[in-house]
Amino acid sequence: MPELPEVETMCRGIAGCVGLRIAAAALPRGRVRPIATVPRPAVLVKRLVGRTIAVVFRRGKRVVMEVAAAGDAPLWLVIEPRMTGLMLVTEPPSAEHVRLELCLHADRGSATERLLFWDQRGLGTIRLLDARGLERACGAAKLGPDGLVVTADDLAFRLGRSRRAVKVALLDQRAVAGIGNIYAAEILFRAGIDPRTSCRRLSRDAWERVAASTRAILAEAVRHEGSSIGDETYQTAAGAPGRFQKRHRVYGREGRPCGRCRVPIVRIVQAQRSTFYCPQCQCRHPKRRPCPR
DNA sequence: CGTTCAACCTGGGCGC
DNA sequence: TGCGCCCAGGTTGAAC
């Protein structure tokens, strides 16, 4: 589920936790298996308690919280929501899938907050890392430039000689960080590019369109607080659904008419994952040149 | 280098 | 009702 816009929305939704101290931490074990943590759960909890959440930010599809302790080196709590993970400051959809619970208190005053990481499928991960670990997990070798600011130069440099299909390449987090299956489809629709096109066959103009579409689609999705689709497991930290799913032009729309040319949207499989596109608007030799947006 | 497949999990939907 | 199968927003590692 969570791609860049959803994770960005989660980070904004938990920004109120900055400045609060972790009074208690728990990794509840319900009927579901415990989630993967680094270090082991008991050590993780011990190291977290007493620290203060100093900064919350996003790196690609990860939520990163800098946790500080007076007179001690900072640590970073790195959470990867993967498919169904959510950061919540409200009641979770179910109690048994709460994977991390932080009880937060203000040092002065009475402000308190309960911050949860909830993950139905349990594919998410929780890591508490030092500066070296953070660099290894989230550094430039692991994650490329952020999708909100990626340029045509970035993409052409990293992918221009690749033989991979452009849609598959856009999911490579080392090339550009934050794009997932929904937004890869929406980006290429907006750019008017066939998702099967080999990267090395894309012109400079095509990379310009891909980069501009990436920034525009992701920014628009952030403005609409992400996409809640299907069973609607995704929600903001305050429990509201996202709204960008109403603006999807191709994702999840197999067989329905393209909003621009009325030709039915097609679903194919690339790298074991669904790709949706318009065979007319995203054709290499369209009868009518697509008019982006 | 690239692709393919399985694995990690839960749960909804569908055909029989 | 129930069972088996397919599907799902992600990532990783092994095999080819």
Tab-separated table of C-alpha atoms (C1' of nucleotides) in Angstrom:
chain	number	residue	atom	x	y	z
A	1	MET	CA	0.000	0.000	0.000
A	2	PRO	CA	1.953	2.883	1.158
A	3	GLU	CA	3.967	4.556	-1.555
A	4	LEU	CA	5.515	8.009	-1.285
A	5	PRO	CA	2.257	10.013	-0.969
A	6	GLU	CA	0.830	7.723	1.705
A	7	VAL	CA	4.061	7.689	3.718
A	8	GLU	CA	4.397	11.458	3.392
A	9	THR	CA	0.827	11.789	4.685
A	10	MET	CA	1.652	9.518	7.626
A	11	CYS	CA	4.693	11.622	8.515
A	12	ARG	CA	2.655	14.819	8.418
A	13	GLY	CA	-0.024	13.148	10.514
A	14	ILE	CA	2.384	12.225	13.299
A	15	ALA	CA	4.312	15.513	13.294
A	16	GLY	CA	2.550	16.401	16.544
A	17	CYS	CA	4.664	13.737	18.278
A	18	VAL	CA	7.836	15.784	17.810
A	19	GLY	CA	9.158	17.000	21.153
A	20	LEU	CA	7.393	14.272	23.140
A	21	ARG	CA	9.238	11.737	25.273
A	22	ILE	CA	8.739	7.989	24.942
A	23	ALA	CA	7.382	7.001	28.357
A	24	ALA	CA	6.640	3.432	27.353
A	25	ALA	CA	7.059	1.224	24.298
A	26	ALA	CA	5.546	-2.141	23.500
A	27	LEU	CA	5.635	-4.631	20.665
A	28	PRO	CA	2.372	-6.433	21.385
A	29	ARG	CA	2.072	-10.052	20.374
A	30	GLY	CA	-1.477	-10.978	19.587
A	31	ARG	CA	-2.620	-14.012	17.684
A	32	VAL	CA	-0.493	-12.836	14.776
A	33	ARG	CA	3.210	-13.439	14.399
A	34	PRO	CA	5.562	-10.800	15.772
A	35	ILE	CA	6.886	-8.401	13.164
A	36	ALA	CA	10.539	-8.241	12.092
A	37	THR	CA	12.514	-5.839	14.265
A	38	VAL	CA	16.146	-4.779	14.540
A	39	PRO	CA	17.385	-5.132	17.191
A	40	ARG	CA	15.367	-7.847	18.969
A	41	PRO	CA	12.103	-6.606	20.511
A	42	ALA	CA	13.283	-6.487	24.127
A	43	VAL	CA	16.414	-4.517	23.218
A	44	LEU	CA	14.466	-2.218	20.944
A	45	VAL	CA	12.006	-1.332	23.693
A	46	LYS	CA	14.753	-0.791	26.249
A	47	ARG	CA	16.656	1.579	23.974
A	48	LEU	CA	13.560	3.559	23.005
A	49	VAL	CA	12.143	4.308	26.422
A	50	GLY	CA	13.238	7.675	27.806
A	51	ARG	CA	14.193	9.098	24.441
A	52	THR	CA	12.489	12.072	22.815
A	53	ILE	CA	11.165	12.188	19.269
A	54	ALA	CA	13.269	15.021	17.854
A	55	VAL	CA	12.452	14.861	14.121
A	56	VAL	CA	10.030	12.999	11.884
A	57	PHE	CA	10.773	12.713	8.202
A	58	ARG	CA	10.263	10.464	5.189
A	59	ARG	CA	12.936	8.745	3.159
A	60	GLY	CA	11.432	7.087	0.087
A	61	LYS	CA	8.666	4.871	1.462
A	62	ARG	CA	10.067	4.814	5.004
A	63	VAL	CA	9.024	6.754	8.071
A	64	VAL	CA	12.098	7.921	9.986
A	65	MET	CA	11.989	9.287	13.517
A	66	GLU	CA	15.110	10.687	15.111
A	67	VAL	CA	15.007	9.781	18.793
A	68	ALA	CA	17.325	11.775	21.017
A	69	ALA	CA	18.629	11.282	24.536
A	70	ALA	CA	20.488	13.902	26.551
A	71	GLY	CA	24.208	13.177	26.560
A	72	ASP	CA	23.835	10.255	24.194
A	73	ALA	CA	24.196	9.808	20.437
A	74	PRO	CA	20.907	10.029	18.568
A	75	LEU	CA	19.199	6.941	17.144
A	76	TRP	CA	16.734	6.643	14.307
A	77	LEU	CA	13.540	4.606	14.371
A	78	VAL	CA	12.986	3.502	10.768
A	79	ILE	CA	9.615	1.992	9.893
A	80	GLU	CA	8.828	0.424	6.517
A	81	PRO	CA	5.062	0.011	6.170
A	82	ARG	CA	5.425	-2.239	3.095
A	83	MET	CA	1.963	-3.429	2.034
A	84	THR	CA	-0.422	-2.701	4.890
A	85	GLY	CA	1.485	-0.750	7.525
A	86	LEU	CA	0.047	2.451	9.017
A	87	MET	CA	1.226	5.074	11.478
A	88	LEU	CA	-1.729	6.044	13.635
A	89	VAL	CA	-2.558	8.500	16.379
A	90	THR	CA	-6.133	7.257	16.507
A	91	GLU	CA	-7.868	3.953	17.153
A	92	PRO	CA	-6.460	1.166	14.940
A	93	PRO	CA	-8.718	-0.863	12.606
A	94	SER	CA	-8.055	-3.897	14.797
A	95	ALA	CA	-6.225	-4.416	18.081
A	96	GLU	CA	-4.447	-7.638	17.139
A	97	HIS	CA	-2.409	-6.085	14.348
A	98	VAL	CA	-0.833	-3.324	16.430
A	99	ARG	CA	2.904	-3.971	16.014
A	100	LEU	CA	4.400	-1.074	17.949
A	101	GLU	CA	2.848	1.149	20.571
A	102	LEU	CA	4.566	4.251	21.911
A	103	CYS	CA	3.165	6.165	24.881
A	104	LEU	CA	4.405	9.724	24.591
A	105	HIS	CA	4.483	12.469	27.208
A	106	ALA	CA	5.527	16.096	27.158
A	107	ASP	CA	8.328	16.907	29.599
A	108	ARG	CA	6.330	19.831	30.852
A	109	GLY	CA	2.611	20.271	30.554
A	110	SER	CA	0.193	17.434	30.147
A	111	ALA	CA	0.336	16.699	26.432
A	112	THR	CA	0.262	12.960	25.797
A	113	GLU	CA	-0.091	10.934	22.668
A	114	ARG	CA	-0.367	7.299	21.730
A	115	LEU	CA	1.535	6.545	18.540
A	116	LEU	CA	0.928	3.202	16.835
A	117	PHE	CA	2.374	1.231	13.990
A	118	TRP	CA	-0.397	-1.037	12.781
A	119	ASP	CA	0.211	-3.644	10.074
A	120	GLN	CA	-2.350	-6.223	9.072
A	121	ARG	CA	-0.124	-8.441	6.952
A	122	GLY	CA	2.972	-8.015	9.026
A	123	LEU	CA	5.349	-7.556	6.107
A	124	GLY	CA	6.501	-4.233	7.509
A	125	THR	CA	9.735	-3.776	9.437
A	126	ILE	CA	10.830	-1.770	12.465
A	127	ARG	CA	14.482	-0.834	12.930
A	128	LEU	CA	16.317	1.278	15.477
A	129	LEU	CA	19.621	2.366	13.950
A	130	ASP	CA	22.650	4.492	14.714
A	131	ALA	CA	24.070	6.964	12.207
A	132	ARG	CA	25.970	4.258	10.343
A	133	GLY	CA	22.954	1.987	10.218
A	134	LEU	CA	20.778	4.799	8.955
A	135	GLU	CA	23.226	5.523	6.163
A	136	ARG	CA	23.323	1.857	5.232
A	137	ALA	CA	19.535	1.535	5.270
A	138	CYS	CA	18.532	4.857	3.751
A	139	GLY	CA	21.673	6.300	2.141
A	140	ALA	CA	22.148	7.242	-1.490
A	141	ALA	CA	23.437	3.767	-2.337
A	142	LYS	CA	20.111	2.298	-1.267
A	143	LEU	CA	17.632	5.001	-2.263
A	144	GLY	CA	17.834	7.307	-5.265
A	145	PRO	CA	16.615	10.910	-5.443
A	146	ASP	CA	13.186	11.524	-3.991
A	147	GLY	CA	10.296	11.256	-6.422
A	148	LEU	CA	8.950	14.693	-5.486
A	149	VAL	CA	12.106	16.381	-6.808
A	150	VAL	CA	13.556	13.921	-9.325
A	151	THR	CA	14.835	15.433	-12.590
A	152	ALA	CA	15.166	14.174	-16.144
A	153	ASP	CA	18.933	14.231	-15.644
A	154	ASP	CA	18.589	11.946	-12.617
A	155	LEU	CA	16.483	9.441	-14.524
A	156	ALA	CA	18.448	9.513	-17.762
A	157	PHE	CA	21.695	9.076	-15.850
A	158	ARG	CA	20.474	6.141	-13.767
A	159	LEU	CA	18.210	4.375	-16.253
A	160	GLY	CA	19.064	5.689	-19.715
A	161	ARG	CA	21.189	2.685	-20.685
A	162	SER	CA	18.975	0.075	-19.013
A	163	ARG	CA	17.160	-2.465	-21.170
A	164	ARG	CA	14.430	-2.820	-18.575
A	165	ALA	CA	10.837	-1.821	-19.269
A	166	VAL	CA	10.385	1.727	-18.014
A	167	LYS	CA	7.525	0.756	-15.677
A	168	VAL	CA	9.646	-1.881	-13.974
A	169	ALA	CA	12.594	0.514	-13.752
A	170	LEU	CA	10.488	3.211	-12.046
A	171	LEU	CA	9.832	0.767	-9.193
A	172	ASP	CA	13.584	0.450	-8.556
A	173	GLN	CA	14.107	2.456	-5.361
A	174	ARG	CA	17.811	2.935	-6.104
A	175	ALA	CA	16.899	4.824	-9.275
A	176	VAL	CA	14.189	7.004	-7.771
A	177	ALA	CA	12.752	6.679	-4.271
A	178	GLY	CA	9.067	6.510	-3.498
A	179	ILE	CA	7.286	5.227	-6.603
A	180	GLY	CA	5.163	2.087	-6.233
A	181	ASN	CA	2.771	0.161	-8.424
A	182	ILE	CA	-0.116	2.641	-8.379
A	183	TYR	CA	1.900	5.744	-9.095
A	184	ALA	CA	4.156	4.125	-11.710
A	185	ALA	CA	1.017	3.489	-13.766
A	186	GLU	CA	-0.405	6.967	-13.229
A	187	ILE	CA	2.939	8.631	-14.009
A	188	LEU	CA	3.341	6.830	-17.333
A	189	PHE	CA	-0.239	7.601	-18.327
A	190	ARG	CA	0.363	11.272	-17.712
A	191	ALA	CA	3.652	11.103	-19.614
A	192	GLY	CA	1.974	9.303	-22.526
A	193	ILE	CA	4.505	6.470	-22.516
A	194	ASP	CA	3.940	2.749	-23.077
A	195	PRO	CA	4.991	0.999	-19.841
A	196	ARG	CA	6.702	-1.779	-21.839
A	197	THR	CA	9.133	0.594	-23.518
A	198	SER	CA	12.765	-0.224	-22.862
A	199	CYS	CA	14.478	2.593	-20.967
A	200	ARG	CA	17.238	2.821	-23.542
A	201	ARG	CA	14.689	3.630	-26.239
A	202	LEU	CA	13.337	6.680	-24.416
A	203	SER	CA	14.263	10.042	-25.873
A	204	ARG	CA	15.437	12.986	-23.840
A	205	ASP	CA	12.000	14.509	-24.287
A	206	ALA	CA	10.418	11.324	-22.948
A	207	TRP	CA	12.590	11.428	-19.815
A	208	GLU	CA	11.578	15.049	-19.325
A	209	ARG	CA	7.946	13.980	-19.451
A	210	VAL	CA	8.518	11.074	-17.081
A	211	ALA	CA	10.325	13.273	-14.535
A	212	ALA	CA	7.764	16.075	-14.739
A	213	SER	CA	4.891	13.587	-14.457
A	214	THR	CA	6.527	11.881	-11.489
A	215	ARG	CA	6.800	15.148	-9.581
A	216	ALA	CA	3.311	16.257	-10.553
A	217	ILE	CA	1.479	12.997	-9.819
A	218	LEU	CA	3.207	12.448	-6.483
A	219	ALA	CA	2.648	16.048	-5.387
A	220	GLU	CA	-1.012	15.888	-6.367
A	221	ALA	CA	-1.407	12.588	-4.519
A	222	VAL	CA	0.186	14.110	-1.413
A	223	ARG	CA	-2.283	17.002	-1.632
A	224	HIS	CA	-5.092	14.423	-1.648
A	225	GLU	CA	-3.519	12.431	1.202
A	226	GLY	CA	-2.804	9.314	-0.842
A	227	SER	CA	-4.946	6.531	-2.303
A	228	SER	CA	-7.368	4.337	-0.339
A	229	ILE	CA	-8.459	1.475	-2.549
A	230	GLY	CA	-10.080	-1.912	-2.331
A	231	ASP	CA	-10.586	-2.849	1.285
A	232	GLU	CA	-9.528	0.699	2.228
A	233	THR	CA	-6.936	-0.418	4.751
A	234	TYR	CA	-4.943	2.734	4.062
A	235	GLN	CA	-5.880	5.727	6.167
A	236	THR	CA	-4.205	8.828	7.487
A	237	ALA	CA	-2.713	8.951	10.985
A	238	ALA	CA	-5.967	10.508	12.145
A	239	GLY	CA	-8.037	7.736	10.567
A	240	ALA	CA	-9.339	9.449	7.421
A	241	PRO	CA	-9.247	7.791	3.994
A	242	GLY	CA	-7.099	9.220	1.208
A	243	ARG	CA	-8.808	10.835	-1.769
A	244	PHE	CA	-6.432	10.381	-4.707
A	245	GLN	CA	-8.050	7.071	-5.730
A	246	LYS	CA	-10.884	9.148	-7.201
A	247	ARG	CA	-8.384	10.642	-9.627
A	248	HIS	CA	-6.753	7.422	-10.815
A	249	ARG	CA	-6.777	7.397	-14.610
A	250	VAL	CA	-5.530	3.832	-15.203
A	251	TYR	CA	-4.678	1.962	-11.980
A	252	GLY	CA	-7.357	-0.611	-11.174
A	253	ARG	CA	-9.426	0.412	-14.215
A	254	GLU	CA	-9.010	-2.585	-16.513
A	255	GLY	CA	-11.753	-2.695	-19.156
A	256	ARG	CA	-13.119	0.739	-18.324
A	257	PRO	CA	-12.896	3.469	-20.952
A	258	CYS	CA	-9.928	5.805	-20.871
A	259	GLY	CA	-11.070	9.222	-19.695
A	260	ARG	CA	-9.303	10.866	-22.618
A	261	CYS	CA	-9.855	8.592	-25.629
A	262	ARG	CA	-12.516	6.082	-24.457
A	263	VAL	CA	-10.398	3.070	-25.459
A	264	PRO	CA	-10.597	0.406	-22.711
A	265	ILE	CA	-7.759	0.375	-20.183
A	266	VAL	CA	-5.591	-2.744	-20.391
A	267	ARG	CA	-3.959	-4.799	-17.630
A	268	ILE	CA	-0.734	-6.695	-18.258
A	269	VAL	CA	1.786	-8.337	-15.934
A	270	GLN	CA	5.356	-7.077	-15.669
A	271	ALA	CA	7.838	-8.449	-13.136
A	272	GLN	CA	5.029	-10.395	-11.459
A	273	ARG	CA	2.946	-7.293	-10.903
A	274	SER	CA	-0.076	-5.743	-12.591
A	275	THR	CA	0.464	-2.834	-14.951
A	276	PHE	CA	-2.472	-0.748	-16.152
A	277	TYR	CA	-2.281	1.525	-19.182
A	278	CYS	CA	-4.227	3.017	-22.065
A	279	PRO	CA	-3.202	1.304	-25.335
A	280	GLN	CA	-4.130	4.424	-27.313
A	281	CYS	CA	-2.807	7.307	-25.201
A	282	GLN	CA	0.343	5.371	-24.270
A	283	CYS	CA	1.089	3.991	-27.716
A	284	ARG	CA	4.474	4.494	-29.354
A	285	HIS	CA	2.732	5.609	-32.531
A	286	PRO	CA	-0.560	7.081	-31.418
A	287	LYS	CA	-3.083	8.161	-33.983
A	288	ARG	CA	-3.468	11.310	-31.952
A	289	ARG	CA	-0.634	12.681	-29.869
A	290	PRO	CA	-1.578	12.398	-26.198
A	291	CYS	CA	-2.228	15.720	-24.568
A	292	PRO	CA	-0.841	15.358	-21.048
A	293	ARG	CA	-3.335	16.305	-18.367
B	1	DC	C1'	23.477	-7.333	-16.093
B	2	DG	C1'	18.501	-8.866	-16.163
B	3	DT	C1'	14.496	-11.703	-15.336
B	4	DT	C1'	11.796	-15.130	-12.736
B	5	DC	C1'	10.249	-17.193	-8.769
B	6	DA	C1'	9.448	-17.994	-4.010
B	7	DA	C1'	9.009	-16.194	0.433
B	8	DC	C1'	7.511	-13.227	4.025
B	9	DC	C1'	1.987	-12.571	6.044
B	10	DT	C1'	-3.281	-11.700	6.391
B	11	DG	C1'	-7.648	-11.498	4.430
B	12	DG	C1'	-11.210	-10.537	0.766
B	13	DG	C1'	-13.406	-12.352	-3.281
B	14	DC	C1'	-14.675	-15.867	-6.446
B	15	DG	C1'	-15.762	-20.421	-8.543
B	16	DC	C1'	-17.257	-24.874	-7.509
C	1	DT	C1'	-21.247	-23.320	4.060
C	2	DG	C1'	-16.747	-24.674	2.986
C	3	DC	C1'	-12.630	-25.348	0.336
C	4	DG	C1'	-9.119	-24.062	-2.752
C	5	DC	C1'	-7.284	-20.683	-5.468
C	6	DC	C1'	-6.129	-15.940	-6.950
C	7	DC	C1'	-5.363	-11.304	-5.804
C	8	DA	C1'	-3.383	-7.125	-3.203
C	9	DG	C1'	-0.123	-0.683	-2.287
C	10	DG	C1'	6.609	-3.959	-1.085
C	11	DT	C1'	11.135	-5.940	-0.669
C	12	DT	C1'	14.674	-9.516	-0.710
C	13	DG	C1'	17.503	-13.319	-2.088
C	14	DA	C1'	18.351	-17.421	-4.819
C	15	DA	C1'	18.463	-19.496	-9.235
C	16	DC	C1'	19.031	-19.192	-14.028
